[in-house]
């Protein structure tokens, strides 16, 4: 959102320059960055980062091949579908309902309007670990010129940024610098490319149009590239939704459920959604690409001792158990039994502002 809107609403997503960490800068400069991240993570759960040093050419080539894929006929794209438990390949419109990853029903059907294409870390990257093939599945690469090379190049850059962020998180939480490395050295990371515009007549848009339902992200941290087209909305702590768009050259960063569990909600996995980008009654193109840094599948996530306070709000859970329950909701329609706290925040927002 722009500064005038943020000031009027008393809500804003802060912009943070992380270059002191990217360039191994002065410790005092890094401490300032860590403090800003702590403030943003505590107050909003979202932030914008600049100084990430992803080359513009990498982003341009990546978004170009993403456009090329989504421009294919629907039946061609459907050839790249995978079973619901395999978080790879193509997801057509209305095949998912992100609200069900929290156990929140929305009209009893899959109704999220977006289409997506997923790639992720493969088991063969870690031949000595015998990782489960369903979670670390082989990627489906469509027959689109330069697609694999351009997407892979961006994946490497987003992974670098995600690991830089966890280094900042360690400093912000007064943890050892390498604290998160043991939880992320074979991290279950996925890059999801999203498209919110479809050709007229391609799909029956019955009922309420939902771009992407209310949800929290699943893992540790999400690195989001997005168009500056309106659609993304973030829920504040008072239960109000706010439009959020990235500034020029910025990436949007939000925390996932695992970070909320680690910090006992000192840092929140902020609820967000995407409303369809409709201008003058027509659906406009809006694209995004979310890099989900989710942690090792076998890592046990329990509240940090420094954050327990009067008691933990969460029982320990492995990354695999948590991610599996989330995907079973969003992709297979089975409500998530582990997300009671997040689900209640969604219901509270629905009660407070049902017409938003």
Short mmCIF file of C-alpha atoms in Angstrom, two decimals:
data_model
loop_
_atom_site.label_atom_id
_atom_site.label_comp_id
_atom_site.label_asym_id
_atom_site.label_seq_id
_atom_site.Cartn_x
_atom_site.Cartn_y
_atom_site.Cartn_z
CA UNK A 1 0.00 0.00 0.00
CA UNK A 2 1.13 3.59 -0.48
CA UNK A 3 2.30 5.73 2.43
CA UNK A 4 -0.84 7.95 2.42
CA UNK A 5 -3.18 4.96 2.63
CA UNK A 6 -1.07 3.34 5.33
CA UNK A 7 -1.09 6.51 7.41
CA UNK A 8 -4.84 6.92 7.04
CA UNK A 9 -5.52 3.33 8.06
CA UNK A 10 -2.82 3.09 10.71
CA UNK A 11 -1.50 -0.03 8.97
CA UNK A 12 1.55 -0.57 6.82
CA UNK A 13 3.98 -3.21 5.68
CA UNK A 14 7.46 -1.87 6.50
CA UNK A 15 10.26 -1.77 3.93
CA UNK A 16 13.56 -3.19 5.18
CA UNK A 17 16.91 -3.06 3.39
CA UNK A 18 18.66 -6.39 4.09
CA UNK A 19 21.84 -5.56 2.16
CA UNK A 20 24.01 -5.47 5.35
CA UNK A 21 23.40 -9.23 5.58
CA UNK A 22 23.71 -9.89 1.86
CA UNK A 23 27.07 -8.09 1.76
CA UNK A 24 28.27 -9.24 5.21
CA UNK A 25 28.20 -5.66 6.44
CA UNK A 26 29.10 -4.07 9.74
CA UNK A 27 27.62 -5.85 12.82
CA UNK A 28 25.98 -2.62 13.95
CA UNK A 29 24.20 -2.28 10.60
CA UNK A 30 23.06 -5.90 10.77
CA UNK A 31 21.72 -5.31 14.28
CA UNK A 32 19.57 -2.47 12.97
CA UNK A 33 18.16 -4.79 10.28
CA UNK A 34 17.45 -7.54 12.83
CA UNK A 35 15.63 -5.09 15.10
CA UNK A 36 13.47 -3.87 12.20
CA UNK A 37 12.62 -7.47 11.27
CA UNK A 38 11.69 -8.23 14.88
CA UNK A 39 9.39 -5.20 14.97
CA UNK A 40 7.72 -6.11 11.66
CA UNK A 41 7.35 -9.78 12.57
CA UNK A 42 5.82 -8.89 15.93
CA UNK A 43 3.44 -6.17 14.73
CA UNK A 44 2.41 -7.20 11.21
CA UNK A 45 3.87 -10.59 10.24
CA UNK A 46 4.56 -9.15 6.78
CA UNK A 47 7.42 -7.00 5.55
CA UNK A 48 8.94 -5.83 2.27
CA UNK A 49 12.62 -6.34 1.62
CA UNK A 50 14.93 -4.50 -0.70
CA UNK A 51 18.67 -4.95 -1.13
CA UNK A 52 18.13 -8.68 -1.79
CA UNK A 53 20.29 -8.46 -4.94
CA UNK A 54 18.32 -10.85 -7.11
CA UNK A 55 19.38 -9.69 -10.60
CA UNK A 56 16.52 -8.02 -12.49
CA UNK A 57 17.33 -10.16 -15.54
CA UNK A 58 16.66 -13.33 -13.52
CA UNK A 59 13.24 -12.02 -12.50
CA UNK A 60 12.42 -10.86 -16.03
CA UNK A 61 13.27 -14.23 -17.57
CA UNK A 62 11.42 -16.07 -14.82
CA UNK A 63 8.21 -14.07 -15.20
CA UNK A 64 8.40 -14.35 -18.98
CA UNK A 65 8.41 -18.16 -18.96
CA UNK A 66 5.73 -18.17 -16.28
CA UNK A 67 3.55 -16.13 -18.65
CA UNK A 68 4.36 -18.50 -21.49
CA UNK A 69 3.18 -21.48 -19.48
CA UNK A 70 -0.05 -19.93 -18.23
CA UNK A 71 -0.86 -18.82 -21.79
CA UNK A 72 -1.11 -22.46 -22.88
CA UNK A 73 -4.58 -23.98 -23.43
CA UNK A 74 -6.13 -25.35 -20.25
CA UNK A 75 -6.16 -28.93 -21.52
CA UNK A 76 -2.42 -28.74 -22.25
CA UNK A 77 -1.70 -27.42 -18.76
CA UNK A 78 -3.82 -30.16 -17.19
CA UNK A 79 -1.40 -32.73 -18.59
CA UNK A 80 0.99 -31.58 -15.84
CA UNK A 81 -1.37 -32.31 -12.95
CA UNK A 82 -0.19 -34.54 -10.11
CA UNK A 83 -2.13 -36.32 -7.32
CA UNK A 84 -3.20 -34.06 -4.40
CA UNK A 85 -0.53 -35.43 -2.07
CA UNK A 86 2.25 -34.55 -4.54
CA UNK A 87 2.95 -30.82 -4.28
CA UNK A 88 4.25 -30.48 -7.82
CA UNK A 89 2.97 -29.60 -11.25
CA UNK A 90 -0.18 -27.82 -12.33
CA UNK A 91 -3.22 -26.93 -10.21
CA UNK A 92 -6.16 -25.72 -12.33
CA UNK A 93 -8.71 -23.14 -11.17
CA UNK A 94 -11.16 -24.30 -8.49
CA UNK A 95 -9.10 -27.40 -7.67
CA UNK A 96 -8.05 -26.03 -4.27
CA UNK A 97 -9.45 -24.21 -1.28
CA UNK A 98 -6.75 -22.63 0.86
CA UNK A 99 -9.19 -21.94 3.68
CA UNK A 100 -9.48 -25.70 4.22
CA UNK A 101 -5.78 -25.79 5.12
CA UNK A 102 -7.06 -24.14 8.31
CA UNK A 103 -10.17 -26.28 8.64
CA UNK A 104 -12.48 -23.41 7.58
CA UNK A 105 -15.29 -24.39 5.23
CA UNK A 106 -16.17 -22.06 2.33
CA UNK A 107 -19.45 -23.15 0.75
CA UNK A 108 -18.34 -26.79 0.93
CA UNK A 109 -16.40 -26.80 -2.32
CA UNK A 110 -13.06 -26.04 -3.90
CA UNK A 111 -13.58 -22.48 -5.11
CA UNK A 112 -10.22 -20.69 -5.25
CA UNK A 113 -9.98 -18.99 -8.62
CA UNK A 114 -6.21 -19.05 -9.13
CA UNK A 115 -4.23 -21.53 -11.20
CA UNK A 116 -0.72 -22.50 -10.18
CA UNK A 117 2.39 -24.43 -11.08
CA UNK A 118 4.71 -25.87 -8.42
CA UNK A 119 8.33 -26.98 -8.41
CA UNK A 120 10.39 -27.93 -5.40
CA UNK A 121 13.38 -29.61 -3.82
CA UNK A 122 13.87 -33.17 -5.06
CA UNK A 123 15.00 -36.19 -3.04
CA UNK A 124 17.87 -36.79 -5.45
CA UNK A 125 19.51 -33.57 -4.20
CA UNK A 126 20.24 -35.49 -0.98
CA UNK A 127 21.09 -39.07 -2.05
CA UNK A 128 22.40 -40.04 1.38
CA UNK A 129 19.24 -39.15 3.33
CA UNK A 130 16.59 -41.48 1.81
CA UNK A 131 14.01 -38.70 1.83
CA UNK A 132 10.36 -39.60 1.09
CA UNK A 133 9.62 -39.31 -2.61
CA UNK A 134 6.09 -38.02 -2.08
CA UNK A 135 7.28 -34.89 -0.24
CA UNK A 136 10.55 -34.45 -2.18
CA UNK A 137 9.01 -35.42 -5.51
CA UNK A 138 10.62 -35.08 -8.91
CA UNK A 139 9.61 -31.95 -10.74
CA UNK A 140 7.31 -31.84 -13.76
CA UNK A 141 8.86 -29.55 -16.37
CA UNK A 142 6.49 -28.36 -19.11
CA UNK A 143 7.52 -28.20 -22.74
CA UNK A 144 7.95 -24.42 -22.72
CA UNK A 145 11.13 -22.89 -24.11
CA UNK A 146 13.67 -21.99 -21.43
CA UNK A 147 11.14 -22.77 -18.66
CA UNK A 148 13.27 -25.14 -16.59
CA UNK A 149 16.41 -22.99 -16.82
CA UNK A 150 14.67 -19.71 -15.97
CA UNK A 151 12.59 -21.14 -13.13
CA UNK A 152 15.60 -22.96 -11.70
CA UNK A 153 17.68 -19.78 -11.79
CA UNK A 154 15.04 -17.90 -9.82
CA UNK A 155 14.61 -20.83 -7.42
CA UNK A 156 18.31 -20.64 -6.51
CA UNK A 157 18.07 -16.90 -5.85
CA UNK A 158 14.90 -17.20 -3.75
CA UNK A 159 16.47 -20.01 -1.73
CA UNK A 160 19.48 -17.78 -1.03
CA UNK A 161 17.22 -14.98 0.19
CA UNK A 162 15.22 -17.37 2.39
CA UNK A 163 18.38 -18.63 4.11
CA UNK A 164 19.57 -15.05 4.59
CA UNK A 165 16.27 -14.27 6.28
CA UNK A 166 16.60 -17.15 8.74
CA UNK A 167 20.07 -15.85 9.63
CA UNK A 168 18.44 -12.48 10.37
CA UNK A 169 15.71 -14.24 12.36
CA UNK A 170 18.35 -15.90 14.54
CA UNK A 171 19.85 -12.53 15.40
CA UNK A 172 16.43 -10.96 15.97
CA UNK A 173 15.50 -13.75 18.41
CA UNK A 174 18.91 -13.76 20.19
CA UNK A 175 19.63 -17.27 18.98
CA UNK A 176 22.99 -18.70 17.83
CA UNK A 177 23.74 -17.55 14.29
CA UNK A 178 23.45 -21.10 12.91
CA UNK A 179 20.34 -22.06 14.89
CA UNK A 180 18.06 -22.61 11.90
CA UNK A 181 20.64 -24.45 9.80
CA UNK A 182 19.96 -27.75 11.54
CA UNK A 183 16.27 -27.39 10.70
CA UNK A 184 16.76 -26.38 7.05
CA UNK A 185 19.76 -28.26 5.62
CA UNK A 186 17.39 -30.40 3.51
CA UNK A 187 14.45 -28.02 3.63
CA UNK A 188 11.15 -29.02 2.03
CA UNK A 189 11.02 -25.93 -0.19
CA UNK A 190 8.47 -25.26 -2.93
CA UNK A 191 8.15 -22.46 -5.48
CA UNK A 192 4.52 -21.84 -6.43
CA UNK A 193 3.76 -19.71 -9.48
CA UNK A 194 0.24 -18.24 -9.43
CA UNK A 195 -1.97 -16.73 -12.13
CA UNK A 196 -5.28 -14.95 -11.49
CA UNK A 197 -6.52 -14.16 -15.00
CA UNK A 198 -8.21 -16.59 -17.33
CA UNK A 199 -9.64 -16.24 -20.86
CA UNK A 200 -13.40 -15.50 -20.92
CA UNK A 201 -15.51 -18.64 -20.96
CA UNK A 202 -12.62 -20.83 -19.78
CA UNK A 203 -14.27 -21.59 -16.45
CA UNK A 204 -17.71 -21.33 -14.86
CA UNK A 205 -17.38 -18.61 -12.22
CA UNK A 206 -20.39 -19.60 -10.15
CA UNK A 207 -20.93 -18.37 -6.61
CA UNK A 208 -18.64 -16.02 -4.74
CA UNK A 209 -15.40 -15.38 -6.61
CA UNK A 210 -12.37 -16.15 -4.46
CA UNK A 211 -8.90 -15.51 -5.82
CA UNK A 212 -7.21 -17.39 -3.00
CA UNK A 213 -9.01 -18.08 0.26
CA UNK A 214 -7.96 -16.95 3.72
CA UNK A 215 -4.93 -18.87 4.90
CA UNK A 216 -1.65 -18.78 6.72
CA UNK A 217 1.50 -20.04 5.04
CA UNK A 218 2.68 -23.39 6.20
CA UNK A 219 6.38 -23.27 6.91
CA UNK A 220 9.07 -20.94 8.22
CA UNK A 221 9.08 -18.00 5.83
CA UNK A 222 7.70 -17.12 2.39
CA UNK A 223 9.56 -15.03 -0.18
CA UNK A 224 6.94 -13.55 -2.53
CA UNK A 225 7.43 -11.85 -5.87
CA UNK A 226 4.17 -10.23 -6.97
CA UNK A 227 2.71 -7.86 -9.49
CA UNK A 228 1.70 -4.44 -8.19
CA UNK A 229 -1.90 -5.21 -9.14
CA UNK A 230 -4.32 -5.06 -6.20
CA UNK A 231 -5.61 -8.33 -4.82
CA UNK A 232 -3.44 -9.39 -1.89
CA UNK A 233 -5.00 -8.55 1.48
CA UNK A 234 -3.52 -8.97 4.95
CA UNK A 235 -5.49 -9.34 8.20
CA UNK A 236 -4.40 -7.06 11.04
CA UNK A 237 -4.64 -7.93 14.72
CA UNK A 238 -7.93 -6.07 15.03
CA UNK A 239 -9.55 -8.34 12.43
CA UNK A 240 -9.54 -5.90 9.52
CA UNK A 241 -8.33 -6.66 5.98
CA UNK A 242 -5.86 -4.32 4.21
CA UNK A 243 -4.70 -4.18 0.59
CA UNK A 244 -0.96 -4.78 0.18
CA UNK A 245 1.18 -4.28 -2.94
CA UNK A 246 4.99 -4.39 -3.18
CA UNK A 247 7.02 -1.27 -3.79
CA UNK A 248 9.27 -1.11 -6.86
CA UNK A 249 11.94 -3.82 -6.66
CA UNK A 250 10.71 -5.15 -3.31
CA UNK A 251 9.86 -8.71 -2.33
CA UNK A 252 7.06 -9.37 0.14
CA UNK A 253 8.02 -11.54 3.10
CA UNK A 254 5.66 -13.23 5.50
CA UNK A 255 6.08 -15.69 8.31
CA UNK A 256 4.64 -19.20 8.30
CA UNK A 257 2.98 -21.34 10.95
CA UNK A 258 6.21 -22.96 12.04
CA UNK A 259 7.67 -19.60 13.04
CA UNK A 260 4.52 -18.83 15.03
CA UNK A 261 4.92 -22.18 16.78
CA UNK A 262 8.60 -21.62 17.50
CA UNK A 263 8.00 -18.16 18.95
CA UNK A 264 4.72 -18.98 20.74
CA UNK A 265 3.07 -16.27 18.61
CA UNK A 266 5.56 -13.54 19.50
CA UNK A 267 5.80 -13.60 15.71
CA UNK A 268 2.58 -14.39 13.87
CA UNK A 269 1.83 -16.36 10.73
CA UNK A 270 -0.37 -13.62 9.37
CA UNK A 271 -3.62 -14.49 7.68
CA UNK A 272 -3.89 -13.29 4.12
CA UNK A 273 -6.02 -13.85 1.04
CA UNK A 274 -6.22 -12.75 -2.59
CA UNK A 275 -9.34 -11.11 -3.95
CA UNK A 276 -9.90 -11.40 -7.71
CA UNK A 277 -8.32 -8.44 -9.55
CA UNK A 278 -11.47 -7.04 -11.14
CA UNK A 279 -11.42 -3.65 -12.90
CA UNK A 280 -14.63 -2.31 -14.48
CA UNK A 281 -16.18 -5.75 -14.26
CA UNK A 282 -13.32 -7.53 -16.04
CA UNK A 283 -10.74 -9.83 -14.51
CA UNK A 284 -7.26 -8.37 -14.90
CA UNK A 285 -4.05 -10.36 -14.97
CA UNK A 286 -2.30 -10.68 -11.63
CA UNK A 287 0.69 -12.94 -11.07
CA UNK A 288 2.76 -13.94 -8.08
CA UNK A 289 5.43 -16.47 -7.19
CA UNK A 290 5.79 -17.69 -3.62
CA UNK A 291 8.93 -19.44 -2.45
CA UNK A 292 7.98 -21.45 0.63
CA UNK A 293 10.92 -22.17 2.94
CA UNK A 294 9.38 -24.94 5.03
CA UNK A 295 12.18 -26.74 6.90
CA UNK A 296 13.37 -30.35 7.01
CA UNK A 297 10.56 -32.89 6.88
CA UNK A 298 11.91 -34.72 9.96
CA UNK A 299 12.57 -31.60 12.04
CA UNK A 300 10.63 -31.37 15.31
CA UNK A 301 9.23 -27.89 15.93
CA UNK A 302 8.69 -26.97 19.58
CA UNK A 303 8.39 -23.61 21.30
CA UNK A 304 11.71 -21.89 21.88
CA UNK A 305 12.60 -21.90 25.61
CA UNK A 306 12.88 -18.10 25.57
CA UNK A 307 9.31 -17.84 24.23
CA UNK A 308 7.48 -20.34 26.46
CA UNK A 309 6.55 -17.77 29.11
CA UNK A 310 3.54 -18.98 31.08
CA UNK A 311 3.19 -21.96 28.75
CA UNK A 312 3.29 -22.99 25.13
CA UNK A 313 0.20 -22.58 22.95
CA UNK A 314 1.34 -25.45 20.72
CA UNK A 315 2.34 -29.08 21.07
CA UNK A 316 5.52 -30.20 19.30
CA UNK A 317 4.99 -31.36 15.73
CA UNK A 318 7.25 -32.44 12.89
CA UNK A 319 7.44 -30.42 9.72
CA UNK A 320 6.15 -33.43 7.79
CA UNK A 321 3.06 -33.84 9.99
CA UNK A 322 2.25 -30.15 9.81
CA UNK A 323 2.75 -29.73 6.05
CA UNK A 324 0.90 -32.96 5.32
CA UNK A 325 -2.18 -31.81 7.25
CA UNK A 326 -2.15 -28.43 5.50
CA UNK A 327 -1.91 -29.96 2.02
CA UNK A 328 -4.62 -32.51 2.83
CA UNK A 329 -6.88 -29.56 3.49
CA UNK A 330 -6.06 -27.26 0.60
CA UNK A 331 -5.61 -29.89 -2.12
CA UNK A 332 -7.71 -32.87 -0.98
CA UNK A 333 -10.47 -31.09 0.92
CA UNK A 334 -9.83 -32.65 4.34
CA UNK A 335 -10.07 -30.08 7.17
CA UNK A 336 -6.85 -29.62 9.15
CA UNK A 337 -7.13 -30.78 12.81
CA UNK A 338 -3.94 -28.94 13.86
CA UNK A 339 -4.98 -25.39 12.95
CA UNK A 340 -7.57 -24.44 15.56
CA UNK A 341 -5.91 -21.17 16.53
CA UNK A 342 -5.50 -19.96 12.94
CA UNK A 343 -9.02 -21.08 12.01
CA UNK A 344 -10.54 -19.08 14.85
CA UNK A 345 -8.78 -15.94 13.59
CA UNK A 346 -10.38 -16.48 10.16
CA UNK A 347 -13.82 -16.97 11.69
CA UNK A 348 -13.36 -13.89 13.85
CA UNK A 349 -12.54 -11.84 10.75
CA UNK A 350 -15.59 -13.24 8.92
CA UNK A 351 -17.84 -12.26 11.84
CA UNK A 352 -16.30 -8.80 12.11
CA UNK A 353 -16.38 -7.85 8.44
CA UNK A 354 -18.56 -10.33 6.47
CA UNK A 355 -18.94 -7.96 3.52
CA UNK A 356 -15.24 -7.28 2.94
#
